[in-house]
Tab-separated table of N, CA, C and O in Angstrom:
chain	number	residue	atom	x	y	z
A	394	UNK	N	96.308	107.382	107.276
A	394	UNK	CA	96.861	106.138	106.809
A	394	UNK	C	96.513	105.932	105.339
A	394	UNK	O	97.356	105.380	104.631
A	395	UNK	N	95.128	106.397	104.707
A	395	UNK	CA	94.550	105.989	103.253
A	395	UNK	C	94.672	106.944	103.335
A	395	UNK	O	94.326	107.385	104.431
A	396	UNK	N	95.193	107.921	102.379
A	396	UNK	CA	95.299	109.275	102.203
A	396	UNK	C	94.559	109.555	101.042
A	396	UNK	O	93.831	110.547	101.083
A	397	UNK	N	94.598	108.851	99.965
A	397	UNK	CA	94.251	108.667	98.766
A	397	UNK	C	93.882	107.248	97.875
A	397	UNK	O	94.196	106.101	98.192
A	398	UNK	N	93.387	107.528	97.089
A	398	UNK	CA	92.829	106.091	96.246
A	398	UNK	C	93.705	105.081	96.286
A	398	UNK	O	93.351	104.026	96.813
A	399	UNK	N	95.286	105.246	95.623
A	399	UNK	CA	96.396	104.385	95.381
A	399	UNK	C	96.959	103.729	96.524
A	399	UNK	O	97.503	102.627	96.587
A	400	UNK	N	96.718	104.677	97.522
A	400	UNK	CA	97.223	103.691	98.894
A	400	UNK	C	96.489	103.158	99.682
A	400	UNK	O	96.987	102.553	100.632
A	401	UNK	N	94.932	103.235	99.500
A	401	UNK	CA	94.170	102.402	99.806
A	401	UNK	C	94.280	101.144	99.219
A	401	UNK	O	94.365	100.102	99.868
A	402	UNK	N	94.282	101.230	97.840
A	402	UNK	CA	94.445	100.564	96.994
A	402	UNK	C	95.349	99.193	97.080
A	402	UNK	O	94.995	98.038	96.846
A	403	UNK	N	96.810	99.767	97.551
A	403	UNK	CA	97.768	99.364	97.621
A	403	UNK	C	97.708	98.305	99.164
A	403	UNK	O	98.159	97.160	99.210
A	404	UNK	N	97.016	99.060	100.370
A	404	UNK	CA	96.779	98.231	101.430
A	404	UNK	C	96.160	96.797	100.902
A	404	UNK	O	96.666	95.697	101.126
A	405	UNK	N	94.892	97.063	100.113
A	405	UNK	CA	93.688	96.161	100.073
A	405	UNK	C	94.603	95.239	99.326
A	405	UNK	O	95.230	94.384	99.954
A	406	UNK	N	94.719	95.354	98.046
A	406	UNK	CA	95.371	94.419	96.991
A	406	UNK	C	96.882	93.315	98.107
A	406	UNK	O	97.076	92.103	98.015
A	407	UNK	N	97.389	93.973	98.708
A	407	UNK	CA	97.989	93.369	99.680
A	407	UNK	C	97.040	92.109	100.341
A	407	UNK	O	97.079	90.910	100.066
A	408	UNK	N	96.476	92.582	100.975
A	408	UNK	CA	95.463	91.837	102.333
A	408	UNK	C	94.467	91.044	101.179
A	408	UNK	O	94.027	90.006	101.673
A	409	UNK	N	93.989	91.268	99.743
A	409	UNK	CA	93.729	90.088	99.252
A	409	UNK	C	94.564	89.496	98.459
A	409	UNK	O	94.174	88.705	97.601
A	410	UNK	N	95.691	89.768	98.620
A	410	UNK	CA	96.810	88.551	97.431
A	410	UNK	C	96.413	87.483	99.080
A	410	UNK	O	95.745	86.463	98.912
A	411	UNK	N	96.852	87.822	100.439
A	411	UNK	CA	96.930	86.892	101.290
A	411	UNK	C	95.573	86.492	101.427
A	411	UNK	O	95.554	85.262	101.375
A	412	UNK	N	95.080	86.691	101.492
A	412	UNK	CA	93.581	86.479	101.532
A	412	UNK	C	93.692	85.028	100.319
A	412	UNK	O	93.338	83.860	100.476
A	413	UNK	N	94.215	85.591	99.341
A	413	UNK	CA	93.978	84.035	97.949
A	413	UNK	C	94.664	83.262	98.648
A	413	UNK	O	94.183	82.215	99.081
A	414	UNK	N	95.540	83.523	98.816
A	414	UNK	CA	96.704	81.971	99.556
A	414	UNK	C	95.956	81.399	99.997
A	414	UNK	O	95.359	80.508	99.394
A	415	UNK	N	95.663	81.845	101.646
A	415	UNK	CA	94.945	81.244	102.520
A	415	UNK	C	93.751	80.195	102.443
A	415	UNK	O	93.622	79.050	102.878
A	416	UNK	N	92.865	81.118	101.656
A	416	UNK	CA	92.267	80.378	100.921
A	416	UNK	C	91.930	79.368	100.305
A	416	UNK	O	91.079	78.502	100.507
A	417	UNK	N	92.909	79.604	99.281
A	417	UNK	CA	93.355	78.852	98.437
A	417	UNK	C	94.348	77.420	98.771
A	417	UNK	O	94.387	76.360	98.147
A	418	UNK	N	95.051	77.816	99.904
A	418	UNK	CA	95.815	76.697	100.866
A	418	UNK	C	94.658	75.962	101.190
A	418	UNK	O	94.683	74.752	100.964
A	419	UNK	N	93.354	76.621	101.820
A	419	UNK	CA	92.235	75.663	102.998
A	419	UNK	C	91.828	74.624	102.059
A	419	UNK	O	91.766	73.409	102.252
A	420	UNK	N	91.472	75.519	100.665
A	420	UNK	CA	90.487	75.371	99.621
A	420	UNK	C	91.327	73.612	99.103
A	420	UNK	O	90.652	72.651	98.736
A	421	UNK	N	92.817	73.600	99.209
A	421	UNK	CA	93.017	72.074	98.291
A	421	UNK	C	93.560	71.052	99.792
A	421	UNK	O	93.867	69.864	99.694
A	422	UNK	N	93.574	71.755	100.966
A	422	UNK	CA	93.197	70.972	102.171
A	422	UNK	C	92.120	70.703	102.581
A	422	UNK	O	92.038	70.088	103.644
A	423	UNK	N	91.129	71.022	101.976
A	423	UNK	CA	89.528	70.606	102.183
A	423	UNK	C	89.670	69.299	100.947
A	423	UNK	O	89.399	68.113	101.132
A	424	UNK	N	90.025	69.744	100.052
A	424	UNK	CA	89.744	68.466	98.910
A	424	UNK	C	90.609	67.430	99.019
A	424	UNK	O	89.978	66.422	98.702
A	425	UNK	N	91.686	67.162	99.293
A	425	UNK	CA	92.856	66.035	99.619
A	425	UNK	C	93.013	65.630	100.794
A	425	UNK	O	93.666	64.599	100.951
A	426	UNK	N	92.611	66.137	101.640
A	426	UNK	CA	92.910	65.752	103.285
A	426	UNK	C	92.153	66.651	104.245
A	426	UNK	O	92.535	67.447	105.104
A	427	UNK	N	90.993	66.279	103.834
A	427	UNK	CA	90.097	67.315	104.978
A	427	UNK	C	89.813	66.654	106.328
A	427	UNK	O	89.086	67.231	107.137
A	428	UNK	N	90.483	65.195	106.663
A	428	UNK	CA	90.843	65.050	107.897
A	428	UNK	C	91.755	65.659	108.646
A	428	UNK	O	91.637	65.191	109.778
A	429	UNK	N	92.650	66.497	108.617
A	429	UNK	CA	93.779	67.487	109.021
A	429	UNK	C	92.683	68.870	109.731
A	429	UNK	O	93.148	69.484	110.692
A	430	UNK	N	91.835	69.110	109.409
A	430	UNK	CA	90.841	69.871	109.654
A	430	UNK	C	89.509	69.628	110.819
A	430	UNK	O	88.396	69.656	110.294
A	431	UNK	N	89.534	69.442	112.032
A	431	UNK	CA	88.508	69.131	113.093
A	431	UNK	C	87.483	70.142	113.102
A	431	UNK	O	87.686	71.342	112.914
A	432	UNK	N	86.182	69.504	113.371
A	432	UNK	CA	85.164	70.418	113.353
A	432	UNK	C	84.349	71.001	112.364
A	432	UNK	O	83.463	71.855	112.411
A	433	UNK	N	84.933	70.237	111.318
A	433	UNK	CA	83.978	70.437	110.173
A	433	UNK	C	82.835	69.383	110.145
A	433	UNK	O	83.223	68.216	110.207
A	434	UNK	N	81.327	69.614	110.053
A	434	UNK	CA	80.483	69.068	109.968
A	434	UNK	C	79.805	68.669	109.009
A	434	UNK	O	79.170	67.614	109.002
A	435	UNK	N	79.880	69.594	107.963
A	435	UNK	CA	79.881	68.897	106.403
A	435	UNK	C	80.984	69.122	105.363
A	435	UNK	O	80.744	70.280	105.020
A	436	UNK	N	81.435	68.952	105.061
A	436	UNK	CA	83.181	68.819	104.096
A	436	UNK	C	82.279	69.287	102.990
A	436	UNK	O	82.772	70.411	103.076
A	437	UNK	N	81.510	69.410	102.152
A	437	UNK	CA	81.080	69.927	100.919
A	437	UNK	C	80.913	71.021	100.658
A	437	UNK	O	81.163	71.546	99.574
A	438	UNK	N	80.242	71.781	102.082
A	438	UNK	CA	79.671	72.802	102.656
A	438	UNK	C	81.478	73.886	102.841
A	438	UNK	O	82.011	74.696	102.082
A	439	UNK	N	81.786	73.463	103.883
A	439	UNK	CA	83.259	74.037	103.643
A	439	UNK	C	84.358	74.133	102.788
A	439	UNK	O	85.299	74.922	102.876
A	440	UNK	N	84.098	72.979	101.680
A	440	UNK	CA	84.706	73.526	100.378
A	440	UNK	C	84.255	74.571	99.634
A	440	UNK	O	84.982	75.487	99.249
A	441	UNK	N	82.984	74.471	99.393
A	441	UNK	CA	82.241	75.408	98.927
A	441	UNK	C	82.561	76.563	99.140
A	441	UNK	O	82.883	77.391	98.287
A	442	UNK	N	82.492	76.730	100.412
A	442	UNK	CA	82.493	78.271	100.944
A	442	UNK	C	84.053	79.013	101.272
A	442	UNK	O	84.329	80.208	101.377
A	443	UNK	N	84.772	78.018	101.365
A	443	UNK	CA	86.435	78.536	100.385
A	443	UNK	C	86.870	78.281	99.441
A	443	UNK	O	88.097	78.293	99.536
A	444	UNK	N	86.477	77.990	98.329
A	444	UNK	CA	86.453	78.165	97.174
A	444	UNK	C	85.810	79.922	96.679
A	444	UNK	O	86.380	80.748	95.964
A	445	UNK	N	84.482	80.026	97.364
A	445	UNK	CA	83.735	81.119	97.078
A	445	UNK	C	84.728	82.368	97.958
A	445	UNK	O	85.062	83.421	97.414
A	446	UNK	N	85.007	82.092	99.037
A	446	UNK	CA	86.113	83.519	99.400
A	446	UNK	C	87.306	83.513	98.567
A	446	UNK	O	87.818	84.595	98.281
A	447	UNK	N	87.917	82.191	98.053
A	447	UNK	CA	88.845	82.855	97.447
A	447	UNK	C	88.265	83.932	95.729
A	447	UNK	O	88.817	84.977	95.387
A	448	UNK	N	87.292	83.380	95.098
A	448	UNK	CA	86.933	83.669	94.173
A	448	UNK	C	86.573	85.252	94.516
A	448	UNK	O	86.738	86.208	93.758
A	449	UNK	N	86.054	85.268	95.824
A	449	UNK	CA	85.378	87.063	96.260
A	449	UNK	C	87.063	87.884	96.546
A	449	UNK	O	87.269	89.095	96.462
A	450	UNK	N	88.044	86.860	96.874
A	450	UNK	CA	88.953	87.690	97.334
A	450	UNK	C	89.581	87.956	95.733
A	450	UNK	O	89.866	89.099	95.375
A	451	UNK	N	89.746	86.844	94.881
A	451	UNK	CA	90.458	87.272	93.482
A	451	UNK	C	90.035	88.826	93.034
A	451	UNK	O	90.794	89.794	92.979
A	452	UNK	N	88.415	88.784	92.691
A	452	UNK	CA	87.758	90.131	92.456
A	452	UNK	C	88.060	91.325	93.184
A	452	UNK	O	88.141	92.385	92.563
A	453	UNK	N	88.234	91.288	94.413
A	453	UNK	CA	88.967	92.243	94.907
A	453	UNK	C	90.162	92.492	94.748
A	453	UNK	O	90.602	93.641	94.762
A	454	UNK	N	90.789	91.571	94.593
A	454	UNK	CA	92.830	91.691	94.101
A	454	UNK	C	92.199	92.591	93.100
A	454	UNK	O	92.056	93.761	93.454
A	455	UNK	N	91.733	92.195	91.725
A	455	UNK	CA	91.408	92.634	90.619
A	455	UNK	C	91.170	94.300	90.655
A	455	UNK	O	91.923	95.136	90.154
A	456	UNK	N	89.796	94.578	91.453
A	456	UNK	CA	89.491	96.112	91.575
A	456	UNK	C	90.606	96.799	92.325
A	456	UNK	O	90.914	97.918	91.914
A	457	UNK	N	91.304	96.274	93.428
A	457	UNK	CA	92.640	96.915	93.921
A	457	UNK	C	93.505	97.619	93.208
A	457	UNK	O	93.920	98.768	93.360
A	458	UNK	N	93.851	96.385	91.996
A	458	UNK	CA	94.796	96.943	90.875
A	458	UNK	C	94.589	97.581	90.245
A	458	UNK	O	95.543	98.096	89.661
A	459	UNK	N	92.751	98.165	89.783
A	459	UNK	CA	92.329	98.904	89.214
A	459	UNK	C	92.161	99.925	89.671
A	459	UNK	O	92.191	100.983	89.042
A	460	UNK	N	92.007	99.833	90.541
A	460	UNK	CA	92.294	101.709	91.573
A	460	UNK	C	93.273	101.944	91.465
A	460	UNK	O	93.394	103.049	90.935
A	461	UNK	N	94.853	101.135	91.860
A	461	UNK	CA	96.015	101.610	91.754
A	461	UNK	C	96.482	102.281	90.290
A	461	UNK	O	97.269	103.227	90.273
A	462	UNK	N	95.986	101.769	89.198
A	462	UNK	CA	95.864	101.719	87.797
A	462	UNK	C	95.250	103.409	87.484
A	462	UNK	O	95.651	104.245	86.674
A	463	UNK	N	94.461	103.453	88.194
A	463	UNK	CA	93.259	104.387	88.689
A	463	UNK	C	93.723	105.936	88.763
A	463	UNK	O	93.639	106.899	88.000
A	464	UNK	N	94.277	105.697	90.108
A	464	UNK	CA	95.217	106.991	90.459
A	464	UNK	C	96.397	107.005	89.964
A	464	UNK	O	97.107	107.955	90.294
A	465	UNK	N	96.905	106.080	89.129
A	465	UNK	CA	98.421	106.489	88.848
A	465	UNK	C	98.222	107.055	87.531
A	465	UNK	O	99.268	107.455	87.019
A	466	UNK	N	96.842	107.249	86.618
A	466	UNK	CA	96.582	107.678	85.971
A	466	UNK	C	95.879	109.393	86.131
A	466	UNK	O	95.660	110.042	85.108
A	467	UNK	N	95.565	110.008	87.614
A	467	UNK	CA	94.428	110.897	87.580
A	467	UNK	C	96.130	111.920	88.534
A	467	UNK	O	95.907	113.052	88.963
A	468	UNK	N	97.379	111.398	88.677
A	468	UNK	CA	98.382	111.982	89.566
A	468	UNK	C	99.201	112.946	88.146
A	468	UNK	O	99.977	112.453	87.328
A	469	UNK	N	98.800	114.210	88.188
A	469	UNK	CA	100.040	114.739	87.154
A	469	UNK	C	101.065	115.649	88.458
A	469	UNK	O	100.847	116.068	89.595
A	470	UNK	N	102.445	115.632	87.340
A	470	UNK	CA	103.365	115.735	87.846
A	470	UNK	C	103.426	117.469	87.553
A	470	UNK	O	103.323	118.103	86.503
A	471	UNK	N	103.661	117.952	89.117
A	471	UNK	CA	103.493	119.440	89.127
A	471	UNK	C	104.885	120.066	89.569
A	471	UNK	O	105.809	119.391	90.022
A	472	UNK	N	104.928	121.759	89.338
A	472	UNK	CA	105.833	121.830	89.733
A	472	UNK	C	106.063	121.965	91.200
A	472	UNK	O	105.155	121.564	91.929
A	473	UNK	N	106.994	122.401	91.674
A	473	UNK	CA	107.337	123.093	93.276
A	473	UNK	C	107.396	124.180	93.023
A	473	UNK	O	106.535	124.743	93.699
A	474	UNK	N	108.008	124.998	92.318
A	474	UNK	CA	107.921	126.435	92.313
A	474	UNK	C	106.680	126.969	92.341
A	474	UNK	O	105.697	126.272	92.090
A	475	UNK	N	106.545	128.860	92.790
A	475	UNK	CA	105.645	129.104	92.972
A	475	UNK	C	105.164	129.934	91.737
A	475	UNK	O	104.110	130.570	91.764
A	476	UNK	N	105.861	129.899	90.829
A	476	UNK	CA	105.703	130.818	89.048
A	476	UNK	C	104.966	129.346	88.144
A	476	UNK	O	104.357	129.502	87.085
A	477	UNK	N	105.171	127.937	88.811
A	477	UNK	CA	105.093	127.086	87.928
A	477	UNK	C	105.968	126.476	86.979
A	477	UNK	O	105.783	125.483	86.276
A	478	UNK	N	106.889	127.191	87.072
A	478	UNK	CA	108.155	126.972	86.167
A	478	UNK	C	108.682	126.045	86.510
A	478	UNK	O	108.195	125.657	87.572
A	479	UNK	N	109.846	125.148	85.997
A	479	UNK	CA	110.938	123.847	86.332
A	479	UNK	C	111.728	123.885	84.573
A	479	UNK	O	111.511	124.158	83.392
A	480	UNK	N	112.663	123.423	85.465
A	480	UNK	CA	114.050	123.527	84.519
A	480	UNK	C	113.811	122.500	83.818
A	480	UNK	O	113.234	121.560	84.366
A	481	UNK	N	114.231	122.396	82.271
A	481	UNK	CA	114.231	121.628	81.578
A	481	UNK	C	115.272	120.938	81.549
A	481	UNK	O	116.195	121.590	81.060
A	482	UNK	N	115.751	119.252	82.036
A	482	UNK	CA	116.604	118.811	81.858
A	482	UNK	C	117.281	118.325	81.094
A	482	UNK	O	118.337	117.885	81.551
A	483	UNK	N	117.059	118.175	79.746
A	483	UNK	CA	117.437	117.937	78.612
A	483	UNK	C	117.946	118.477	77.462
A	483	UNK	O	118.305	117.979	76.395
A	484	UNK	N	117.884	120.199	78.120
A	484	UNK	CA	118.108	121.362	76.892
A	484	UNK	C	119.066	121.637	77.405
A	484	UNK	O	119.478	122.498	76.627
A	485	UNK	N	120.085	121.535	78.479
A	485	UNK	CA	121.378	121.961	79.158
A	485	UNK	C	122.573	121.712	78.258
A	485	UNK	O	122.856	120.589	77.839
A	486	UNK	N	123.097	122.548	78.046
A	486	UNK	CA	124.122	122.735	77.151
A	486	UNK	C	125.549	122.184	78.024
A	486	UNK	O	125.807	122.370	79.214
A	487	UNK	N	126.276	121.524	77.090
A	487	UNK	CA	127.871	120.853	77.888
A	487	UNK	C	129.104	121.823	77.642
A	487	UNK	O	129.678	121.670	76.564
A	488	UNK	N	129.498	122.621	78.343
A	488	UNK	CA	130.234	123.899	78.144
A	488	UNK	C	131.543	123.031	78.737
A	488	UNK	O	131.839	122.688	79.882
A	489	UNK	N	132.265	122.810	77.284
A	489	UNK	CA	133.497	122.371	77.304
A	489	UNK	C	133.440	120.602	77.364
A	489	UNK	O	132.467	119.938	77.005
A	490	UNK	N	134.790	120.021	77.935
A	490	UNK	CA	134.642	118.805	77.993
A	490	UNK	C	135.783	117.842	79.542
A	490	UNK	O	136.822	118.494	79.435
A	491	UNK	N	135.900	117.395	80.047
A	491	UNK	CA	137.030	116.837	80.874
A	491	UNK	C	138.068	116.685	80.418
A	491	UNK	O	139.028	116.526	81.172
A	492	UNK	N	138.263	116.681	78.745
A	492	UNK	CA	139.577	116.396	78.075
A	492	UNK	C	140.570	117.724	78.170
A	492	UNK	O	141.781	117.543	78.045
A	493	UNK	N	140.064	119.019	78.385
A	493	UNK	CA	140.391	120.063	78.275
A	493	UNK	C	141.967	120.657	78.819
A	493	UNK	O	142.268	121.840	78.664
């Protein structure tokens, strides 16, 4: 499934962009209407502590992108052949024209 850096990468940075929402949703439903919310026993205490996951989840968005950043920098483009060789696509000569 993680085969490599970039698609690890690519999972995580996913699962914390949602990770901020969520968060970040609880985080301004704790401050405006933290009656909508049962079972909280101290409201200061639970702001606190989603505020602080979203902030742990931002840092992770962050290093995600930097891995992806990461490997899309360490991936060179090889050939398929087994000499190493590949055709140059840009040196192909236009022999003749459609007007002909």
């Amino acid at each position: 499934m993680c085969s490599d850096l970039g698609q690890g990468s690519s999972i995580c940075a996913f699962y914390s962009f949602t990770g901020i929402l969520f968060t970040g949703w609880v985080g301004v439903l704790l401050t405006y209407q933290p009656f909508f919310i049962s079972g909280i026993e101290d409201e200061a205490v639970a702001l606190q502590s989603a505020w602080g996951a979203m902030v742990m989840f931002i840092c992770t968005f962050f290093l995600s992108l930097y891995g992806i950043y990461h490997d899309s920098q360490n991936k060179v483009e090889g050939s398929d052949s087994p000499e190493g060789y590949s055709l140059n696509p840009g040196s192909a000569t236009q022999y003749g024209s459609r007007y002909d």
